[in-house]
Short mmCIF file of C-alpha atoms in Angstrom, two decimals:
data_model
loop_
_atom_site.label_atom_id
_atom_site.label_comp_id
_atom_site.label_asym_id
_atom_site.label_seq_id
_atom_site.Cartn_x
_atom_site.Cartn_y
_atom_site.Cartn_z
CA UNK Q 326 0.00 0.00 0.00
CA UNK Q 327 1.63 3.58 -1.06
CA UNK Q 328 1.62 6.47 0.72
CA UNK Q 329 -1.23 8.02 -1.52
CA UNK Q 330 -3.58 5.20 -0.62
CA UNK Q 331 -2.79 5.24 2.90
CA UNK Q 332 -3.41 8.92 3.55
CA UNK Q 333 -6.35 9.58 1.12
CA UNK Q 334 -9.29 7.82 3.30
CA UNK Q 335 -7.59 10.53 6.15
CA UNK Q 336 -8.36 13.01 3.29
CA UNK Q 337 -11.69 12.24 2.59
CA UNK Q 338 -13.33 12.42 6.43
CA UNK Q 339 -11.34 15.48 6.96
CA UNK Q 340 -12.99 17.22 4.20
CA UNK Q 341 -16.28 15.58 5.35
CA UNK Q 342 -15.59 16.96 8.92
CA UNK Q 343 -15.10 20.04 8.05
CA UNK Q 344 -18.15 20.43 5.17
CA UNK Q 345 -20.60 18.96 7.61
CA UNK Q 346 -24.28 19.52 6.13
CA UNK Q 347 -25.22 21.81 9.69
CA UNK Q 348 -22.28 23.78 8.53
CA UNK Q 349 -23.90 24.87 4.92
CA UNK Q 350 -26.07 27.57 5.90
CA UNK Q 351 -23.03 29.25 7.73
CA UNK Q 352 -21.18 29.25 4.76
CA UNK Q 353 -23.37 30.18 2.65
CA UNK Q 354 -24.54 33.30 5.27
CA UNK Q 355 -20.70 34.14 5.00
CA UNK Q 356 -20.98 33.94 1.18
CA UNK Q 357 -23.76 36.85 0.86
CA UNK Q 358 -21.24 38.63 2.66
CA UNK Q 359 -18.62 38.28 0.99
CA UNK Q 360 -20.80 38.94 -2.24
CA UNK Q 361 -22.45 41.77 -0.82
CA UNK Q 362 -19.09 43.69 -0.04
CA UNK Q 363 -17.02 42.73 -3.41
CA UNK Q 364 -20.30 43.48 -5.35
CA UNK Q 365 -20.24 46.84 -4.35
CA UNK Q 366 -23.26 46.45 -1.96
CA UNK Q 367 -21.88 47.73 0.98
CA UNK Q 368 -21.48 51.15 2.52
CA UNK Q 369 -19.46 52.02 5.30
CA UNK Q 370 -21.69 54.31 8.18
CA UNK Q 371 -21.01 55.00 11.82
CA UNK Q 372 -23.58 53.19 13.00
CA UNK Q 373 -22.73 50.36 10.67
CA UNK Q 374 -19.06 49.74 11.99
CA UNK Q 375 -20.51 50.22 15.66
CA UNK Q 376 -23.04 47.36 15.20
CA UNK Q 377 -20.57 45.34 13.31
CA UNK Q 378 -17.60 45.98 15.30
CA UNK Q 379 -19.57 45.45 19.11
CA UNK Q 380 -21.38 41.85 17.15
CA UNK Q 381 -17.75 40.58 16.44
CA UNK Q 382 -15.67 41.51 19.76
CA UNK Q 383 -18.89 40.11 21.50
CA UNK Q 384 -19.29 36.71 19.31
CA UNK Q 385 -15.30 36.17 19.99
CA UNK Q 386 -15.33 36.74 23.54
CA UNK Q 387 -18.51 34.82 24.04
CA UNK Q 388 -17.17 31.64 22.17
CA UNK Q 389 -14.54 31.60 23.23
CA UNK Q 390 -16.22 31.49 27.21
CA UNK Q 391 -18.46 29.42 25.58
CA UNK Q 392 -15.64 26.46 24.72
CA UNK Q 393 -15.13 26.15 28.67
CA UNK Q 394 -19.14 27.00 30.15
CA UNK Q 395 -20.64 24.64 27.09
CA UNK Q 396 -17.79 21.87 27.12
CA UNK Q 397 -19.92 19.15 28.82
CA UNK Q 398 -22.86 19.95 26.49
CA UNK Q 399 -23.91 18.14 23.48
CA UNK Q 400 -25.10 20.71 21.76
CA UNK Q 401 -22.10 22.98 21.83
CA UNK Q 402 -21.16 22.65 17.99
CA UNK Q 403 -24.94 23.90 17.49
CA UNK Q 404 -24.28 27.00 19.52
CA UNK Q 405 -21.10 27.77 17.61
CA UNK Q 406 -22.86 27.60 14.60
CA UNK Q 407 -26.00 29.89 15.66
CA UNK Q 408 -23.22 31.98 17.47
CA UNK Q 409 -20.75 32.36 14.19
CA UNK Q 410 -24.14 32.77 12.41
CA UNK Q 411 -25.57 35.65 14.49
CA UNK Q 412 -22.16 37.50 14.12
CA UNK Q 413 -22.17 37.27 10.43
CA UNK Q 414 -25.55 38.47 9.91
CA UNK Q 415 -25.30 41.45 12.45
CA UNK Q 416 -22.06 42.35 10.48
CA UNK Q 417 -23.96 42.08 7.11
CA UNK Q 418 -27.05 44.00 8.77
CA UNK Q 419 -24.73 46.59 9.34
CA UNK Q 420 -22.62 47.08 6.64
CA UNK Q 421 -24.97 46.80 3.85
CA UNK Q 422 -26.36 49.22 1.26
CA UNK Q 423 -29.73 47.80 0.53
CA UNK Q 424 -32.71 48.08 2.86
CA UNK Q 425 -34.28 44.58 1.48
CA UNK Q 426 -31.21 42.79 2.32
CA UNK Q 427 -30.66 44.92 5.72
CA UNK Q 428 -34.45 43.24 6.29
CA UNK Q 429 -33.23 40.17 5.47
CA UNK Q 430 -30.04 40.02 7.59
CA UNK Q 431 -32.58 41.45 10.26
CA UNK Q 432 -35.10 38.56 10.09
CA UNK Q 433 -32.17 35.57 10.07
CA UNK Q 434 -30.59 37.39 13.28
CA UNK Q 435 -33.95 37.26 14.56
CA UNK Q 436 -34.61 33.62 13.72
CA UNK Q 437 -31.10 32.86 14.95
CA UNK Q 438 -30.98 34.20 18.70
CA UNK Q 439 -34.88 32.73 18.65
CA UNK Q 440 -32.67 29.01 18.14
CA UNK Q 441 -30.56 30.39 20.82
CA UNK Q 442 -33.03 30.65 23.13
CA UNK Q 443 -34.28 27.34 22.94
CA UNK Q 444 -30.79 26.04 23.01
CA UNK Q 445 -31.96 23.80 25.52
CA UNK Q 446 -34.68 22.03 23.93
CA UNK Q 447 -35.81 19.55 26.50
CA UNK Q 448 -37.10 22.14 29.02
CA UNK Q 449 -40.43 23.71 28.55
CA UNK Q 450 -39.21 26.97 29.74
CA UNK Q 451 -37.00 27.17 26.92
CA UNK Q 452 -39.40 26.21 23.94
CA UNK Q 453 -42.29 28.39 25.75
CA UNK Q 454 -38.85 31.29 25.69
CA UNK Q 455 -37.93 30.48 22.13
CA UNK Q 456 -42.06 30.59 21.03
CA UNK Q 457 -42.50 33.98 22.39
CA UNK Q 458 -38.86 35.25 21.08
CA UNK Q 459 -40.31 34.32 17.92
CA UNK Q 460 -43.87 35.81 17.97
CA UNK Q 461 -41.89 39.26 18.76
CA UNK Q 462 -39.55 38.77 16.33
CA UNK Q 463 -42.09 38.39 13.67
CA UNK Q 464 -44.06 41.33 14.90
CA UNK Q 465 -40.76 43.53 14.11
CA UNK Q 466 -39.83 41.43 10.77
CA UNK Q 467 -43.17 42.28 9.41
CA UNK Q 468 -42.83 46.07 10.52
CA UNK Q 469 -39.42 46.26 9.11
CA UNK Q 470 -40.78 44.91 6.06
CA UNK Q 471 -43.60 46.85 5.56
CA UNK Q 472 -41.66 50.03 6.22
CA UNK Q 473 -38.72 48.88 3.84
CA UNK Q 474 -41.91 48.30 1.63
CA UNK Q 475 -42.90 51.85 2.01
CA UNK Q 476 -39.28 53.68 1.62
CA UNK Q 477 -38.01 51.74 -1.63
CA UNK Q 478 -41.79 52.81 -3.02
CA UNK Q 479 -41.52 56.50 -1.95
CA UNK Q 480 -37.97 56.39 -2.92
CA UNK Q 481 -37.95 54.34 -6.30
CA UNK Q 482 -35.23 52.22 -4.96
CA UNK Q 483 -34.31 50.18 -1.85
CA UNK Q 484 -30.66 52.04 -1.82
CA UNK Q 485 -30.39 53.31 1.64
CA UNK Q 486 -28.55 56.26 1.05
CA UNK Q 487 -31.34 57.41 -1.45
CA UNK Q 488 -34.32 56.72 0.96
CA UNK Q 489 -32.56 58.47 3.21
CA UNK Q 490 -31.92 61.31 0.66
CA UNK Q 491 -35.46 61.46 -0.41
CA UNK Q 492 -36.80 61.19 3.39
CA UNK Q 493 -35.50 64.32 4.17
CA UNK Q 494 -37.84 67.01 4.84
CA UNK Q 495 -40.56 64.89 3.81
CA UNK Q 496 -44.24 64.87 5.04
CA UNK Q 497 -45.92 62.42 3.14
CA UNK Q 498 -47.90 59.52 4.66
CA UNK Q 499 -45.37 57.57 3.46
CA UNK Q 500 -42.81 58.05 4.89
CA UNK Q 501 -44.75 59.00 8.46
CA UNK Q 502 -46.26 55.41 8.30
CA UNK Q 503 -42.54 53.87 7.42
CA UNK Q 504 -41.13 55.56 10.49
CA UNK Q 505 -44.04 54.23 12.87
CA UNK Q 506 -43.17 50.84 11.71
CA UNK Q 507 -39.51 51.28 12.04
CA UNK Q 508 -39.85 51.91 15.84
CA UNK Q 509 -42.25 49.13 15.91
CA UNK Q 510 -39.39 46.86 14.45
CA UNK Q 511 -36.87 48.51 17.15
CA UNK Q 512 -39.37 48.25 19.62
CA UNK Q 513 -39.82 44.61 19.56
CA UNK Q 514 -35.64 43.88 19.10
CA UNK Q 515 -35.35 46.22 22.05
CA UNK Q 516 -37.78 44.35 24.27
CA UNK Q 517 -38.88 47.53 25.04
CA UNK Q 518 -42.72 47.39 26.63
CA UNK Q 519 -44.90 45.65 25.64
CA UNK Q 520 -42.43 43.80 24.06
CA UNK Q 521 -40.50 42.97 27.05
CA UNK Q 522 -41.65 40.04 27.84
CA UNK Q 523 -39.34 37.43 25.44
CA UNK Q 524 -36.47 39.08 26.86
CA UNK Q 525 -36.93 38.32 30.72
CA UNK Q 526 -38.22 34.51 29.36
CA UNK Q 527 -35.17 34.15 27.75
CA UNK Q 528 -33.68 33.53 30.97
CA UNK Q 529 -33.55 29.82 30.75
CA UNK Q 530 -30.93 30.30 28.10
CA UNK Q 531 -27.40 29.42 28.33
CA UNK Q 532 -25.28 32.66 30.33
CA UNK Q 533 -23.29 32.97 26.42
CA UNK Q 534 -26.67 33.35 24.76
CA UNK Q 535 -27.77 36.01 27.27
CA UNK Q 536 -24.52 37.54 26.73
CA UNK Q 537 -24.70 37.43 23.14
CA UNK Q 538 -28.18 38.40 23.35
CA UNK Q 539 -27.87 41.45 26.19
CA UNK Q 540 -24.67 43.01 24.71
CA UNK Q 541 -25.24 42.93 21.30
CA UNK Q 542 -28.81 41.52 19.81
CA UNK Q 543 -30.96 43.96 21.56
CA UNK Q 544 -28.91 47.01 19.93
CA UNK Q 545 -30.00 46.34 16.92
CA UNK Q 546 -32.81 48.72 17.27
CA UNK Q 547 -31.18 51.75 17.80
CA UNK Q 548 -28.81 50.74 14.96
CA UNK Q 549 -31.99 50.84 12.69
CA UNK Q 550 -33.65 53.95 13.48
CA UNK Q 551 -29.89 55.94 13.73
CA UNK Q 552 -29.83 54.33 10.16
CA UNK Q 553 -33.02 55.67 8.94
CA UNK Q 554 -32.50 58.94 10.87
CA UNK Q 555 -34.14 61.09 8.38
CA UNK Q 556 -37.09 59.04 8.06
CA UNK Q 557 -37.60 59.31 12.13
CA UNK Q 558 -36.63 63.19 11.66
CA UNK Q 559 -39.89 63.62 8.62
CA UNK Q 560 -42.21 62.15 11.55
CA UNK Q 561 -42.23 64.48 14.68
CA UNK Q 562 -45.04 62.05 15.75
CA UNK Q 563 -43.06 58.59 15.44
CA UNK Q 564 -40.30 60.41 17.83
CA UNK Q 565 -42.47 61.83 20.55
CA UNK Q 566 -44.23 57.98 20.38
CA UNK Q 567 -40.40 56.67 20.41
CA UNK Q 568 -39.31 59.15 23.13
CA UNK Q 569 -42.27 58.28 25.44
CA UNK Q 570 -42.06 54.47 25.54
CA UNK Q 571 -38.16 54.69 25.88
CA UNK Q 572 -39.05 56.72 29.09
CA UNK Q 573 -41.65 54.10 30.27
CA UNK Q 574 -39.13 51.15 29.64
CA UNK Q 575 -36.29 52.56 31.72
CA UNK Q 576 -38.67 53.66 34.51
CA UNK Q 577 -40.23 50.02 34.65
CA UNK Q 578 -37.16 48.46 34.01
CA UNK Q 579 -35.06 50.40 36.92
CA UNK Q 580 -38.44 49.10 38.75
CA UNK Q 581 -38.02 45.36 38.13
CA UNK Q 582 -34.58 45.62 39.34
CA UNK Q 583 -35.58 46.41 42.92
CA UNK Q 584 -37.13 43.72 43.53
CA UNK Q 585 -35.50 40.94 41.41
CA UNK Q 586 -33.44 38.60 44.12
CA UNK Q 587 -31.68 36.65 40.79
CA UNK Q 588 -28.65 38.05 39.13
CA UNK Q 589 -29.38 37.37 35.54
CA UNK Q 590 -33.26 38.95 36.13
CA UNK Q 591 -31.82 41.88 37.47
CA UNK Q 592 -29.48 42.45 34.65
CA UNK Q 593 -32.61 41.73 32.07
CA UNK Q 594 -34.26 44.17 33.78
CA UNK Q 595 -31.52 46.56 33.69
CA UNK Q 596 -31.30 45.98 29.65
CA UNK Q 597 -34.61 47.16 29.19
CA UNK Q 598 -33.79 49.92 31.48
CA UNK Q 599 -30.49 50.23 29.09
CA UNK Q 600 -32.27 49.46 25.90
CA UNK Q 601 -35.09 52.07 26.96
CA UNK Q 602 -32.35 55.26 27.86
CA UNK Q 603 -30.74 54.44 24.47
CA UNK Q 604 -33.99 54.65 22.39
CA UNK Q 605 -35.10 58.35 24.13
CA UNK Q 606 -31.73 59.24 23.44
CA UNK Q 607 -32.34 58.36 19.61
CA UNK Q 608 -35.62 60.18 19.63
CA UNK Q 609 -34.05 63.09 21.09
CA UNK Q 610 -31.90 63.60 18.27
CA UNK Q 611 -28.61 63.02 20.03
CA UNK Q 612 -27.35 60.03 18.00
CA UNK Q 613 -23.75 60.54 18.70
CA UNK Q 614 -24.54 59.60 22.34
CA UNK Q 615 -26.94 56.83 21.48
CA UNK Q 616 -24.11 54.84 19.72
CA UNK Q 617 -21.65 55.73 22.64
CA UNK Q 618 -24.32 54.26 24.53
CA UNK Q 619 -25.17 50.88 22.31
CA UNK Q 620 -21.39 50.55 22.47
CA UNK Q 621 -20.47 50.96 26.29
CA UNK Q 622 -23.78 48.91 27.03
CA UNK Q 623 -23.01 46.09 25.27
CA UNK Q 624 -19.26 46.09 26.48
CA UNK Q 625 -20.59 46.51 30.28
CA UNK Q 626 -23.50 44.00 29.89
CA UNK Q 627 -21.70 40.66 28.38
CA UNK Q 628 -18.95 41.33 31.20
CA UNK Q 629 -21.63 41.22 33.74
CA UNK Q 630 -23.64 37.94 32.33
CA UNK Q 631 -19.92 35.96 31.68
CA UNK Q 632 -19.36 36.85 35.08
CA UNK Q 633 -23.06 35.75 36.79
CA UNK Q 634 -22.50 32.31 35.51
CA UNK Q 635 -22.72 29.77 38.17
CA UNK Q 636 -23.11 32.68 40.60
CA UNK Q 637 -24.53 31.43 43.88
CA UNK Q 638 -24.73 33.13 47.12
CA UNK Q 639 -26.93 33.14 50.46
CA UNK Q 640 -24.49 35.52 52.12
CA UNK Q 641 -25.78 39.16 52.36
CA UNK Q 642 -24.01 41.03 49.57
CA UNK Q 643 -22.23 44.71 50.52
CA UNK Q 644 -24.79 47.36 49.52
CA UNK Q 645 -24.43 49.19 46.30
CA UNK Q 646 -25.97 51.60 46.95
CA UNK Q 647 -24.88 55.52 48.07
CA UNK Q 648 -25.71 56.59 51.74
CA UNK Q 649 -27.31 60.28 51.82
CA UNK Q 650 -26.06 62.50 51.11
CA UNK Q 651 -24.01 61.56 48.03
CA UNK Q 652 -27.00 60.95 45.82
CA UNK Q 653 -28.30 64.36 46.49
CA UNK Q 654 -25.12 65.98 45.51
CA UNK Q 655 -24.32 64.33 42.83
CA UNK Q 656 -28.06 65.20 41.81
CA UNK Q 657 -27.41 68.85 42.55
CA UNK Q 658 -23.78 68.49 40.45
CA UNK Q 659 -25.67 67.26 37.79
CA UNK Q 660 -28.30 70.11 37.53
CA UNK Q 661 -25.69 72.60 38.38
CA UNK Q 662 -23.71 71.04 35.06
CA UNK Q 663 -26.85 70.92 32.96
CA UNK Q 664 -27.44 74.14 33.53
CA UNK Q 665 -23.87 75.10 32.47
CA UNK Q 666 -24.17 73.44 29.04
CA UNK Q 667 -27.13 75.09 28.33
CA UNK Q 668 -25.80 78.53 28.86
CA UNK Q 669 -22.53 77.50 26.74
CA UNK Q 670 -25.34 76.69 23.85
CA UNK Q 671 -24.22 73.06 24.02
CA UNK Q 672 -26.96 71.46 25.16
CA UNK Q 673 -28.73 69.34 22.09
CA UNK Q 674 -28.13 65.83 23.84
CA UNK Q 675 -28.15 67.61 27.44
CA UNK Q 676 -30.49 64.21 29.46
CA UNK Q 677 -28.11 61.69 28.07
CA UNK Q 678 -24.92 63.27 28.89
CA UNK Q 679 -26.35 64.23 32.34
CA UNK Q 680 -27.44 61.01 32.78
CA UNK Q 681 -23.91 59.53 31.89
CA UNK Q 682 -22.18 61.61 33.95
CA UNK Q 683 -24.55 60.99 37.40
CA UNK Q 684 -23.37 57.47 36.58
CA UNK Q 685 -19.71 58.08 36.52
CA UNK Q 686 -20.14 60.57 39.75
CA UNK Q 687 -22.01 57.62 40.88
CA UNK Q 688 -18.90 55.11 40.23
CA UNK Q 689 -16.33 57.43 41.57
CA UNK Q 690 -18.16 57.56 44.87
CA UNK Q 691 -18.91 53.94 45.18
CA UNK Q 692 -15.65 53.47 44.18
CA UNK Q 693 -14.15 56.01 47.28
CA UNK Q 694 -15.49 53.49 49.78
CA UNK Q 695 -12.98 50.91 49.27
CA UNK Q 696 -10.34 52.70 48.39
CA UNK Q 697 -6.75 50.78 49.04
CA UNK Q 698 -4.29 52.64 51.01
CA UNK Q 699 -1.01 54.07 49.06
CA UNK Q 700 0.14 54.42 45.44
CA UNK Q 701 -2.63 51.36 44.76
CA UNK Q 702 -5.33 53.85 46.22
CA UNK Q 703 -4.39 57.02 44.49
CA UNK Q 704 -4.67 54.77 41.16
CA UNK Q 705 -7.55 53.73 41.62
CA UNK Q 706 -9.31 56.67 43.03
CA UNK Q 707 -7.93 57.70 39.95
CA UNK Q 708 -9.82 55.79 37.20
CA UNK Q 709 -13.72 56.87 37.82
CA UNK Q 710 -12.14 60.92 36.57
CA UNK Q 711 -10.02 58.74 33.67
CA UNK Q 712 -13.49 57.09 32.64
CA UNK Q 713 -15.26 60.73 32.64
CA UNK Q 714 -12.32 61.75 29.85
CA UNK Q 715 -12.85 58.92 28.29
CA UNK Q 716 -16.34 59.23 27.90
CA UNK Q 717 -16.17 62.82 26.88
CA UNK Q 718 -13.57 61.95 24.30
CA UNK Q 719 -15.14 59.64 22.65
CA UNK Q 720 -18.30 61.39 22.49
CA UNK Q 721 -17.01 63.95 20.98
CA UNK Q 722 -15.27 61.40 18.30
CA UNK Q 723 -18.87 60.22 17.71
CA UNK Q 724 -20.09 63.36 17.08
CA UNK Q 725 -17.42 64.35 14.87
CA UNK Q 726 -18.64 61.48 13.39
CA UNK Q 727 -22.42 60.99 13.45
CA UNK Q 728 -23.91 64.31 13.12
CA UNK Q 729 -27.31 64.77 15.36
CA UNK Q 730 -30.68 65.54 14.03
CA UNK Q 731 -31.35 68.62 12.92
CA UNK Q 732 -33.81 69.81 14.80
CA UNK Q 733 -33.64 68.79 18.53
CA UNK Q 734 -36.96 66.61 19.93
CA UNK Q 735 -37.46 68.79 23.35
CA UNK Q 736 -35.77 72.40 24.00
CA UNK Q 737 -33.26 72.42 26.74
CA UNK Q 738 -35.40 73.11 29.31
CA UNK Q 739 -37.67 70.87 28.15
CA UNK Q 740 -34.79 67.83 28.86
CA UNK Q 741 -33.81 69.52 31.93
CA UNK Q 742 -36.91 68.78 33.47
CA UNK Q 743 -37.37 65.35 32.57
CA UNK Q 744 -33.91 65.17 33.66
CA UNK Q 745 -34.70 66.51 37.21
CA UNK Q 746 -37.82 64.40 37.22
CA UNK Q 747 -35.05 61.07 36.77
CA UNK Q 748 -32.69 62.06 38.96
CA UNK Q 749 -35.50 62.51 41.73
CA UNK Q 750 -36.40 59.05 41.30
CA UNK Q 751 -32.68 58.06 41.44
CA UNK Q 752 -31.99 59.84 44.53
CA UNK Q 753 -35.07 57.86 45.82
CA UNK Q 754 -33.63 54.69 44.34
CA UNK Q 755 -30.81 54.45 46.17
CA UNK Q 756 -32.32 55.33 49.40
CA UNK Q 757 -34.11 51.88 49.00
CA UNK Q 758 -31.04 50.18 47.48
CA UNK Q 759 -28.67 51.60 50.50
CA UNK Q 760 -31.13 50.22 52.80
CA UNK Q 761 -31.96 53.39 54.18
CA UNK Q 762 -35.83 53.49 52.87
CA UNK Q 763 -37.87 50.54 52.26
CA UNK Q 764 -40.43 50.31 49.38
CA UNK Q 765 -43.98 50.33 50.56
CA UNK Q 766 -45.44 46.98 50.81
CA UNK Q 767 -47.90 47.08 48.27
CA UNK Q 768 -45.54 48.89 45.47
CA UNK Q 769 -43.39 46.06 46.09
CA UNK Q 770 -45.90 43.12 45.55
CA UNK Q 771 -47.25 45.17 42.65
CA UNK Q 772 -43.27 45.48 41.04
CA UNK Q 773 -43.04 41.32 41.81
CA UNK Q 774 -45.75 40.88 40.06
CA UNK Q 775 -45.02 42.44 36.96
CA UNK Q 776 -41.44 41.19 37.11
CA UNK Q 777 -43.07 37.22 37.54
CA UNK Q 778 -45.81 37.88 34.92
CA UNK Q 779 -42.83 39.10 32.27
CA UNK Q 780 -40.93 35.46 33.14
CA UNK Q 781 -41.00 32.04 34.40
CA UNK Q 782 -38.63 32.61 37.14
CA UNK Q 783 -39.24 32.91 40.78
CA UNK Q 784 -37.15 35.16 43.06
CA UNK Q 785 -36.32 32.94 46.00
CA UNK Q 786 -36.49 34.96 49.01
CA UNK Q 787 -33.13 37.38 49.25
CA UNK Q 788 -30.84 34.80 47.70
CA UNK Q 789 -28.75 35.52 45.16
CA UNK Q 790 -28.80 32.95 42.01
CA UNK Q 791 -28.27 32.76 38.45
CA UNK Q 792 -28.85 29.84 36.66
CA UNK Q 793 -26.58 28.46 33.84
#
């Protein structure tokens, strides 16, 4: 027997290894990617290479957790491929020129992170998560699709940059009904109310598909309305509609939190919190701070679900909260900055850069508890004023970069308002959180309620637990 002989039959499974028929629709998803880009289908944006740039840092981080967390699993090579999957479709959603194939990339990410969620097929949780994923997925495909529908008719082509072209400073019905259905379609990706309730199911999930699914699926929304700006911009309607049930998402979300006893329902909460912050922001007008945001977010949040996995504790955790009276300072920081910005005339995005920076103050005194004494302490104490430049910097990058609307949503005032009315209910926050108020009995049956009827999951008592 030659050589040849011996090693062809070695040959012939290696190639069948690695061309696998559950491999197929991976490569051929990487194929219209490839063909998209060296056909000359593909546009470079900010938002684009945010979405695209966030999907693959978070798909490589989270598979390559995933090799050790899923290693005992059977269905591990089926995650990698819905995992590899997801990343090359939110890359193609991002980077492509044509709003039916940004539809299409947007329906198989949907369908995808709906097989992610029932990753574990034998519990009923999961299917029952995966079934609802899916009904609110298809709710947003359809509204994508009908507003795509509506653009590429108005327009006379499905190029993006000519909807967008033709969008602007247009009233017709149109393009008015288009930009209802395009925060319809973020809506439902954000989980935003009354959408929210596929995201807090999803918690029977794997931690790597909430972390793929927290950090980077969710963002998807503001990616498509920052996309089709000018469409949002033609419809004051569709933003004040936008900007109100962004502000009822992140003041049921912060809700939730308080009373969810479970790491990873806290953190869902706190995404549609997140996701809710980031769409106001959007219908504000202050895009540049909305993508800061989608980025930072998603960074923040697959940290924190990599890091709940296997989390179990019945010891009383150290408070996180701030003892009066730091949150009323930092409040009365906050207004006193606010109040700066708008008498400097820079004050278009003036609630989400407040907001940002009450969180930083809020970090830097947190932070100032603990601090280490010596060179280790001055470093650290430190970092919170670092992470304030490096916020501003790179907001100003983004801005550089994305230009805001036009024509601001509220006046100055108008956000300084709302933003007194959220930093009231943040100073009250952390009374409760620091221990130092309790809620009232029956808000906090009512706010248990909600959180139970949004997911399957039972807070046990005060322990802490996140399940795998």
């Amino acid at each position: 027997m030659n050589p040849t002989t011996m090693t062809a039959p070695a040959t012939k499974r290696g190639l069948a290894l690695r061309l696998k028929p559950a491999d197929w629709p991976v490569f051929a998803l990487g194929s219209l990617l490839a063909a998209t880009i060296a056909t000359g289908h593909a546009m470079v944006t900010t938002p684009g290479v945010a979405l695209s740039g966030l999907g693959i840092l978070i798909a490589v981080v989270v598979l390559a957790f995933s090799r050790r967390q899923l290693r005992a699993d059977r269905r591990s090579d089926s995650f990698t491929r819905l995992a590899t999957s997801l990343a090359i479709a939110t890359v193609l959603l991002g980077l492509t020129a044509d709003a039916m194939l940004l539809a299409a990339a947007w329906i198989v990410s949907g369908r995808l992170m709906a097989g992610l969620i029932g990753h574990v097929g034998e519990w009923s949780e999961a299917r029952d998560a995966a079934r609802r994923a899916t009904i609110a997925f298809t709710i947003g495909d359809v509204a994508l699709i009908g507003a795509v529908t509506l653009l590429s008719i108005a327009a006379g082509s499905s190029d993006i940059v000519a909807i967008r072209s033709v969008a602007v400073g247009s009233s017709s019905l149109l393009t008015t009904a288009a930009a209802f259905l395009l925060v319809i379609a973020a809506l439902a990706r954000c989980a935003i109310p009354p959408f929210s309730n596929w995201l807090m199911r999803s918690l029977a999930a794997p931690t790597p598909v909430s972390a793929l699914m927290h950090a980077g699926f969710v963002n998807a929304g503001g990616f498509l309305l920052i996309q089709f700006a000018p469409v949002l911009e033609a419809s004051p309607h569709a933003r004040y509609a936008l900007f109100a049930t962004g502000v009822v998402a992140a003041l049921v979300g912060s809700a939730i939190m308080l009373v969810r006893a479970d790491v990873k329902g806290s953190l869902a909460a706190s995404t549609i919190a997140q996701m809710g912050f980031m769409l106001l922001t959007v219908a504000l007008g202050a895009y540049a701070a909305a993508l800061w945001h989608m980025v930072a977010h998603g960074l923040f949040k697959a940290w924190l679900f990599l890091g709940s996995a296997g989390t179990i504790s019945t010891r009383p955790t150290r408070s996180k909260g701030l003892a009066q009276p730091w949150p009323a300072l930092i409040a009365l920081a906050t207004i006193v900055g606010a109040i700066f910005l708008i008498e400097a005339r820079r004050a278009d995005a003036l609630l989400p850069v407040c907001l940002a920076l009450t969180a930083l103050l809020s970090a830097m005194a947190v932070a100032s508890r603990s601090l280490p004494r010596g060179p280790l302490g001055a470093v650290v104490a430190l970092m919170p004023g670092a992470l304030i430049a490096l916020n501003a910097a790179v907001l100003v990058l983004m801005t550089a970069l994305q230009p805001d609307a036009a024509q601001p949503l509220l006046s100055p005032y108008g956000q300084l308002g709302i933003l007194s009315l959220f930093l009231t209910g943040w100073v009250w926050q952390q009374r409760i959180v620091s221990g130092e108020q309790a809620l009232p009995p029956s808000l906090f049956a009512r706010l248990l309620h909600a959180g139970n009827a949004l997911t399957t999951s039972t807070p046990v008592s005060t322990t802490v637990i996140a399940k795998d």
